[in-house]
PDB file of C-alpha atoms and ligand atoms in Angstrom:
ATOM      1  CA  MET A 248      15.960  -3.382  58.284  1.00  0.00           C
ATOM      2  CA  ILE A 249      15.498  -2.549  61.962  1.00  0.00           C
ATOM      3  CA  PRO A 250      17.451   0.646  62.869  1.00  0.00           C
ATOM      4  CA  GLY A 251      20.557  -0.192  64.911  1.00  0.00           C
ATOM      5  CA  ILE A 252      20.436  -3.902  64.034  1.00  0.00           C
ATOM      6  CA  HIS A 253      23.996  -3.627  62.626  1.00  0.00           C
ATOM      7  CA  MET A 254      25.210  -2.552  66.081  1.00  0.00           C
ATOM      8  CA  LEU A 255      23.711  -5.701  67.707  1.00  0.00           C
ATOM      9  CA  ALA A 256      25.138  -7.717  64.814  1.00  0.00           C
ATOM     10  CA  GLY A 257      28.479  -6.190  65.674  1.00  0.00           C
ATOM     11  CA  PHE A 258      28.404  -7.486  69.202  1.00  0.00           C
ATOM     12  CA  SER A 259      27.309 -11.006  68.259  1.00  0.00           C
ATOM     13  CA  LEU A 260      29.545 -11.382  65.102  1.00  0.00           C
ATOM     14  CA  GLY A 261      32.420  -9.771  67.083  1.00  0.00           C
ATOM     15  CA  PHE A 262      32.341 -12.595  69.554  1.00  0.00           C
ATOM     16  CA  ARG A 263      33.420 -14.998  66.758  1.00  0.00           C
ATOM     17  CA  HIS A 264      36.327 -12.750  65.805  1.00  0.00           C
ATOM     18  CA  ARG A 265      37.176 -11.666  69.392  1.00  0.00           C
ATOM     19  CA  ARG A 266      40.739 -12.945  69.275  1.00  0.00           C
ATOM     20  CA  GLN A 267      41.687 -11.131  66.084  1.00  0.00           C
ATOM     21  CA  LEU A 268      39.904  -7.982  67.180  1.00  0.00           C
ATOM     22  CA  GLY A 269      41.636  -8.171  70.596  1.00  0.00           C
ATOM     23  CA  ARG A 270      45.010  -8.493  68.939  1.00  0.00           C
ATOM     24  CA  LEU A 271      44.308  -5.591  66.610  1.00  0.00           C
ATOM     25  CA  LEU A 272      43.356  -3.464  69.653  1.00  0.00           C
ATOM     26  CA  ARG A 273      46.413  -4.381  71.610  1.00  0.00           C
ATOM     27  CA  GLU A 274      48.698  -3.800  68.647  1.00  0.00           C
ATOM     28  CA  THR A 275      47.262  -0.378  67.757  1.00  0.00           C
ATOM     29  CA  PRO A 276      49.064   2.657  69.344  1.00  0.00           C
ATOM     30  CA  GLU A 277      46.754   4.752  71.450  1.00  0.00           C
ATOM     31  CA  ASN A 278      47.459   7.843  69.391  1.00  0.00           C
ATOM     32  CA  GLN A 279      46.712   6.196  66.032  1.00  0.00           C
ATOM     33  CA  SER A 280      44.933   8.730  63.817  1.00  0.00           C
ATOM     34  CA  ILE A 281      44.587   8.573  60.071  1.00  0.00           C
ATOM     35  CA  LEU A 282      47.507  11.096  59.656  1.00  0.00           C
ATOM     36  CA  ALA A 283      49.905   8.516  61.105  1.00  0.00           C
ATOM     37  CA  LEU A 284      49.294   6.266  58.106  1.00  0.00           C
ATOM     38  CA  ALA A 285      51.839   7.053  55.376  1.00  0.00           C
ATOM     39  CA  PRO A 286      50.244   6.073  52.038  1.00  0.00           C
ATOM     40  CA  ALA A 287      53.628   5.029  50.520  1.00  0.00           C
ATOM     41  CA  SER A 288      54.273   2.736  53.526  1.00  0.00           C
ATOM     42  CA  LEU A 289      50.835   1.168  53.051  1.00  0.00           C
ATOM     43  CA  GLN A 290      51.667   0.575  49.397  1.00  0.00           C
ATOM     44  CA  ARG A 291      54.976  -1.075  50.356  1.00  0.00           C
ATOM     45  CA  VAL A 292      53.158  -3.645  52.481  1.00  0.00           C
ATOM     46  CA  GLY A 293      50.869  -4.553  49.566  1.00  0.00           C
ATOM     47  CA  ILE A 294      47.850  -2.360  50.082  1.00  0.00           C
ATOM     48  CA  ARG A 295      46.278  -1.420  46.691  1.00  0.00           C
ATOM     49  CA  ALA A 296      42.954   0.060  47.652  1.00  0.00           C
ATOM     50  CA  LEU A 297      41.471   1.941  50.637  1.00  0.00           C
ATOM     51  CA  ALA A 298      38.036   1.764  52.149  1.00  0.00           C
ATOM     52  CA  LEU A 299      37.649   4.748  54.460  1.00  0.00           C
ATOM     53  CA  ASP A 300      35.129   5.259  57.148  1.00  0.00           C
ATOM     54  CA  PHE A 301      34.012   8.866  57.499  1.00  0.00           C
ATOM     55  CA  ASP A 302      32.838   9.808  61.042  1.00  0.00           C
ATOM     56  CA  GLY A 303      35.784   9.952  63.452  1.00  0.00           C
ATOM     57  CA  VAL A 304      38.260   9.041  60.671  1.00  0.00           C
ATOM     58  CA  LEU A 305      38.051  11.915  58.206  1.00  0.00           C
ATOM     59  CA  ALA A 306      36.209  14.334  60.483  1.00  0.00           C
ATOM     60  CA  HIS A 307      34.222  14.496  63.683  1.00  0.00           C
ATOM     61  CA  HIS A 308      30.757  12.925  63.852  1.00  0.00           C
ATOM     62  CA  GLY A 309      28.177  14.391  61.542  1.00  0.00           C
ATOM     63  CA  ALA A 310      30.634  16.761  59.712  1.00  0.00           C
ATOM     64  CA  PRO A 311      29.635  17.565  56.134  1.00  0.00           C
ATOM     65  CA  CYS A 312      33.107  17.161  54.729  1.00  0.00           C
ATOM     66  CA  PRO A 313      36.615  16.075  55.840  1.00  0.00           C
ATOM     67  CA  ILE A 314      38.740  18.418  57.893  1.00  0.00           C
ATOM     68  CA  PRO A 315      41.645  20.305  56.151  1.00  0.00           C
ATOM     69  CA  GLU A 316      44.392  17.878  57.406  1.00  0.00           C
ATOM     70  CA  THR A 317      42.599  14.820  56.238  1.00  0.00           C
ATOM     71  CA  ILE A 318      41.915  16.441  52.841  1.00  0.00           C
ATOM     72  CA  GLU A 319      45.659  16.860  52.417  1.00  0.00           C
ATOM     73  CA  TRP A 320      46.158  13.197  53.408  1.00  0.00           C
ATOM     74  CA  LEU A 321      43.447  12.148  50.885  1.00  0.00           C
ATOM     75  CA  LYS A 322      45.335  14.025  48.168  1.00  0.00           C
ATOM     76  CA  THR A 323      48.520  12.061  48.921  1.00  0.00           C
ATOM     77  CA  CYS A 324      46.498   8.851  48.877  1.00  0.00           C
ATOM     78  CA  GLN A 325      45.088   9.809  45.456  1.00  0.00           C
ATOM     79  CA  GLU A 326      48.626  10.304  44.106  1.00  0.00           C
ATOM     80  CA  THR A 327      49.801   7.074  45.582  1.00  0.00           C
ATOM     81  CA  PHE A 328      46.972   4.649  44.833  1.00  0.00           C
ATOM     82  CA  GLY A 329      44.939   6.448  42.180  1.00  0.00           C
ATOM     83  CA  GLY A 330      41.548   7.994  42.959  1.00  0.00           C
ATOM     84  CA  ASP A 331      39.732   4.954  41.494  1.00  0.00           C
ATOM     85  CA  LYS A 332      41.224   2.805  44.260  1.00  0.00           C
ATOM     86  CA  ILE A 333      39.780   4.899  47.063  1.00  0.00           C
ATOM     87  CA  PHE A 334      36.303   4.303  48.498  1.00  0.00           C
ATOM     88  CA  ILE A 335      34.271   5.944  51.177  1.00  0.00           C
ATOM     89  CA  LEU A 336      32.516   3.252  53.160  1.00  0.00           C
ATOM     90  CA  SER A 337      30.484   4.973  55.892  1.00  0.00           C
ATOM     91  CA  ASN A 338      27.382   3.756  57.598  1.00  0.00           C
ATOM     92  CA  LYS A 339      26.060   7.286  57.020  1.00  0.00           C
ATOM     93  CA  PRO A 340      26.621   7.868  53.222  1.00  0.00           C
ATOM     94  CA  THR A 341      24.631  11.147  53.152  1.00  0.00           C
ATOM     95  CA  GLU A 342      23.846  12.970  49.954  1.00  0.00           C
ATOM     96  CA  GLY A 343      25.754  16.018  51.116  1.00  0.00           C
ATOM     97  CA  ARG A 344      28.988  14.050  51.620  1.00  0.00           C
ATOM     98  CA  ARG A 345      28.511  12.249  48.309  1.00  0.00           C
ATOM     99  CA  GLN A 346      28.241  15.595  46.588  1.00  0.00           C
ATOM    100  CA  TRP A 347      31.294  16.987  48.367  1.00  0.00           C
ATOM    101  CA  PHE A 348      33.427  14.058  47.212  1.00  0.00           C
ATOM    102  CA  ALA A 349      31.967  14.215  43.667  1.00  0.00           C
ATOM    103  CA  GLU A 350      33.128  17.834  43.502  1.00  0.00           C
ATOM    104  CA  HIS A 351      36.551  17.492  45.188  1.00  0.00           C
ATOM    105  CA  PHE A 352      37.642  13.921  44.544  1.00  0.00           C
ATOM    106  CA  PRO A 353      35.570  12.850  41.523  1.00  0.00           C
ATOM    107  CA  ASP A 354      37.467   9.568  41.044  1.00  0.00           C
ATOM    108  CA  PHE A 355      36.700   8.376  44.570  1.00  0.00           C
ATOM    109  CA  ARG A 356      33.628   6.165  44.873  1.00  0.00           C
ATOM    110  CA  PHE A 357      31.017   6.368  47.570  1.00  0.00           C
ATOM    111  CA  ILE A 358      29.623   3.023  48.625  1.00  0.00           C
ATOM    112  CA  SER A 359      25.917   3.046  49.445  1.00  0.00           C
ATOM    113  CA  GLY A 360      22.905   0.825  49.106  1.00  0.00           C
ATOM    114  CA  VAL A 361      24.562  -2.041  50.976  1.00  0.00           C
ATOM    115  CA  ARG A 362      23.964  -3.559  54.421  1.00  0.00           C
ATOM    116  CA  LYS A 363      25.851  -1.523  57.020  1.00  0.00           C
ATOM    117  CA  LYS A 364      29.135  -2.508  58.568  1.00  0.00           C
ATOM    118  CA  PRO A 365      29.912  -5.009  60.192  1.00  0.00           C
ATOM    119  CA  TYR A 366      28.248  -6.870  57.314  1.00  0.00           C
ATOM    120  CA  PRO A 367      30.950  -7.430  54.701  1.00  0.00           C
ATOM    121  CA  ASP A 368      28.707  -6.356  51.725  1.00  0.00           C
ATOM    122  CA  GLY A 369      30.320  -2.887  51.404  1.00  0.00           C
ATOM    123  CA  LEU A 370      33.829  -4.340  51.235  1.00  0.00           C
ATOM    124  CA  GLN A 371      32.740  -6.961  48.746  1.00  0.00           C
ATOM    125  CA  LYS A 372      31.308  -4.235  46.602  1.00  0.00           C
ATOM    126  CA  THR A 373      34.588  -2.245  47.084  1.00  0.00           C
ATOM    127  CA  GLY A 374      36.569  -5.259  45.835  1.00  0.00           C
ATOM    128  CA  GLU A 375      34.373  -5.693  42.763  1.00  0.00           C
ATOM    129  CA  LEU A 376      34.588  -1.989  41.868  1.00  0.00           C
ATOM    130  CA  ALA A 377      38.357  -1.728  42.549  1.00  0.00           C
ATOM    131  CA  GLY A 378      39.067  -4.950  40.656  1.00  0.00           C
ATOM    132  CA  VAL A 379      41.486  -6.140  43.309  1.00  0.00           C
ATOM    133  CA  PRO A 380      41.402  -9.017  45.802  1.00  0.00           C
ATOM    134  CA  LEU A 381      39.884  -8.251  49.188  1.00  0.00           C
ATOM    135  CA  SER A 382      43.197  -9.148  50.775  1.00  0.00           C
ATOM    136  CA  VAL A 383      44.847  -6.001  49.450  1.00  0.00           C
ATOM    137  CA  ILE A 384      42.065  -3.614  50.586  1.00  0.00           C
ATOM    138  CA  LEU A 385      42.639  -1.745  53.826  1.00  0.00           C
ATOM    139  CA  MET A 386      39.516  -0.805  55.765  1.00  0.00           C
ATOM    140  CA  VAL A 387      40.301   2.223  57.922  1.00  0.00           C
ATOM    141  CA  ASP A 388      37.753   2.623  60.773  1.00  0.00           C
ATOM    142  CA  ASP A 389      37.461   3.970  64.283  1.00  0.00           C
ATOM    143  CA  ARG A 390      35.114   1.206  65.320  1.00  0.00           C
ATOM    144  CA  LEU A 391      36.256  -2.290  66.094  1.00  0.00           C
ATOM    145  CA  LEU A 392      32.791  -3.857  65.956  1.00  0.00           C
ATOM    146  CA  THR A 393      31.706  -2.232  62.677  1.00  0.00           C
ATOM    147  CA  GLY A 394      34.461  -1.399  60.159  1.00  0.00           C
ATOM    148  CA  CYS A 395      37.347  -3.554  61.586  1.00  0.00           C
ATOM    149  CA  LEU A 396      34.968  -6.492  62.066  1.00  0.00           C
ATOM    150  CA  ALA A 397      33.643  -6.119  58.494  1.00  0.00           C
ATOM    151  CA  ALA A 398      37.219  -6.214  57.214  1.00  0.00           C
ATOM    152  CA  LEU A 399      37.888  -9.505  59.088  1.00  0.00           C
ATOM    153  CA  MET A 400      34.620 -11.012  57.870  1.00  0.00           C
ATOM    154  CA  ALA A 401      35.337  -9.984  54.239  1.00  0.00           C
ATOM    155  CA  GLY A 402      38.972 -11.097  54.211  1.00  0.00           C
ATOM    156  CA  ALA A 403      40.210  -7.514  53.869  1.00  0.00           C
ATOM    157  CA  ARG A 404      42.743  -5.888  56.235  1.00  0.00           C
ATOM    158  CA  PRO A 405      41.567  -3.813  59.145  1.00  0.00           C
ATOM    159  CA  CYS A 406      43.230  -0.576  60.371  1.00  0.00           C
ATOM    160  CA  TYR A 407      41.915   0.645  63.687  1.00  0.00           C
ATOM    161  CA  ILE A 408      41.845   4.390  64.270  1.00  0.00           C
ATOM    162  CA  ARG A 409      42.169   4.516  67.998  1.00  0.00           C
ATOM    163  CA  ASN A 410      42.452   8.299  68.266  1.00  0.00           C
ATOM    164  CA  PRO A 411      39.435   9.462  66.257  1.00  0.00           C
ATOM    165  CA  TYR A 412      38.310  13.018  65.552  1.00  0.00           C
ATOM    166  CA  VAL A 413      35.670  14.176  67.994  1.00  0.00           C
ATOM    167  CA  SER A 414      33.893  17.497  68.471  1.00  0.00           C
ATOM    168  CA  PHE A 415      31.823  17.944  71.569  1.00  0.00           C
ATOM    169  CA  HIS A 416      31.205  21.482  70.429  1.00  0.00           C
ATOM    170  CA  HIS A 417      29.371  20.383  67.300  1.00  0.00           C
ATOM    171  CA  ARG A 418      27.615  17.149  68.334  1.00  0.00           C
ATOM    172  CA  PRO A 419      27.774  16.590  72.091  1.00  0.00           C
ATOM    173  CA  CYS A 420      25.128  13.847  72.240  1.00  0.00           C
ATOM    174  CA  ALA A 421      26.361  11.866  69.176  1.00  0.00           C
ATOM    175  CA  GLU A 422      29.992  12.134  70.348  1.00  0.00           C
ATOM    176  CA  LEU A 423      29.107  10.995  73.831  1.00  0.00           C
ATOM    177  CA  PHE A 424      27.194   8.056  72.469  1.00  0.00           C
ATOM    178  CA  PHE A 425      29.951   6.930  70.144  1.00  0.00           C
ATOM    179  CA  MET A 426      32.614   7.510  72.759  1.00  0.00           C
ATOM    180  CA  THR A 427      30.666   5.217  75.109  1.00  0.00           C
ATOM    181  CA  LEU A 428      30.328   2.605  72.325  1.00  0.00           C
ATOM    182  CA  ARG A 429      34.084   2.709  71.583  1.00  0.00           C
ATOM    183  CA  THR A 430      34.890   2.347  75.243  1.00  0.00           C
ATOM    184  CA  CYS A 431      32.474  -0.594  75.646  1.00  0.00           C
ATOM    185  CA  GLU A 432      33.810  -2.471  72.678  1.00  0.00           C
ATOM    186  CA  ARG A 433      37.388  -1.990  73.834  1.00  0.00           C
ATOM    187  CA  LEU A 434      36.611  -3.233  77.324  1.00  0.00           C
ATOM    188  CA  LEU A 435      34.607  -6.190  76.023  1.00  0.00           C
ATOM    189  CA  LEU A 436      37.406  -7.232  73.634  1.00  0.00           C
ATOM    190  CA  LEU A 437      40.097  -6.870  76.238  1.00  0.00           C
ATOM    191  CA  HIS A 438      38.131  -9.033  78.678  1.00  0.00           C
ATOM    192  CA  MET A 439      36.745 -11.636  76.281  1.00  0.00           C
ATOM    193  CA  ASN A 440      40.249 -12.673  75.132  1.00  0.00           C
TER     194      ASN A 440
HETATM  195 MG1   MG B  89      33.472   6.017  62.360  1.00  0.00          MG
END
């Protein structure tokens, strides 16, 4: 596949779902980080499995493992949902990250070998592995036109992390690039509705 094709796909597929994405954006508090999500509350509203993006959601871009606060959050999720209902669905499923999870959260599963988000393939695989309907899977992502769009296309539930982890100290170019992408997609969705 051509590198970056999923980003272009995000912009064109996003047009079809612009109203739902626009509503999601408007309804998400500006300070929404993953730590604001209480696993027990998610369970009460019917969520039974989690598909978690990595970059921006569990750590800053390019980090080898989650930051200490999100590790604690992951432990609570594991107690609440069971580790076999938690999936890492990143467009960068690196071997280092896979090994880190295998060591620290061996029941979590790392989705790889599928078309990148916004294609729904990773969420469909998540549903098959979790043995639950897609409608009870929450996709947590800091990108509207990749993870959140994938959730809408797959029939899963999107959760937009509007206040992602960033580290200009570690990855200035990557963070600037993704900050620009996030701003562009927000502006586009606010103006296309
Ligand atoms: Mg991300």
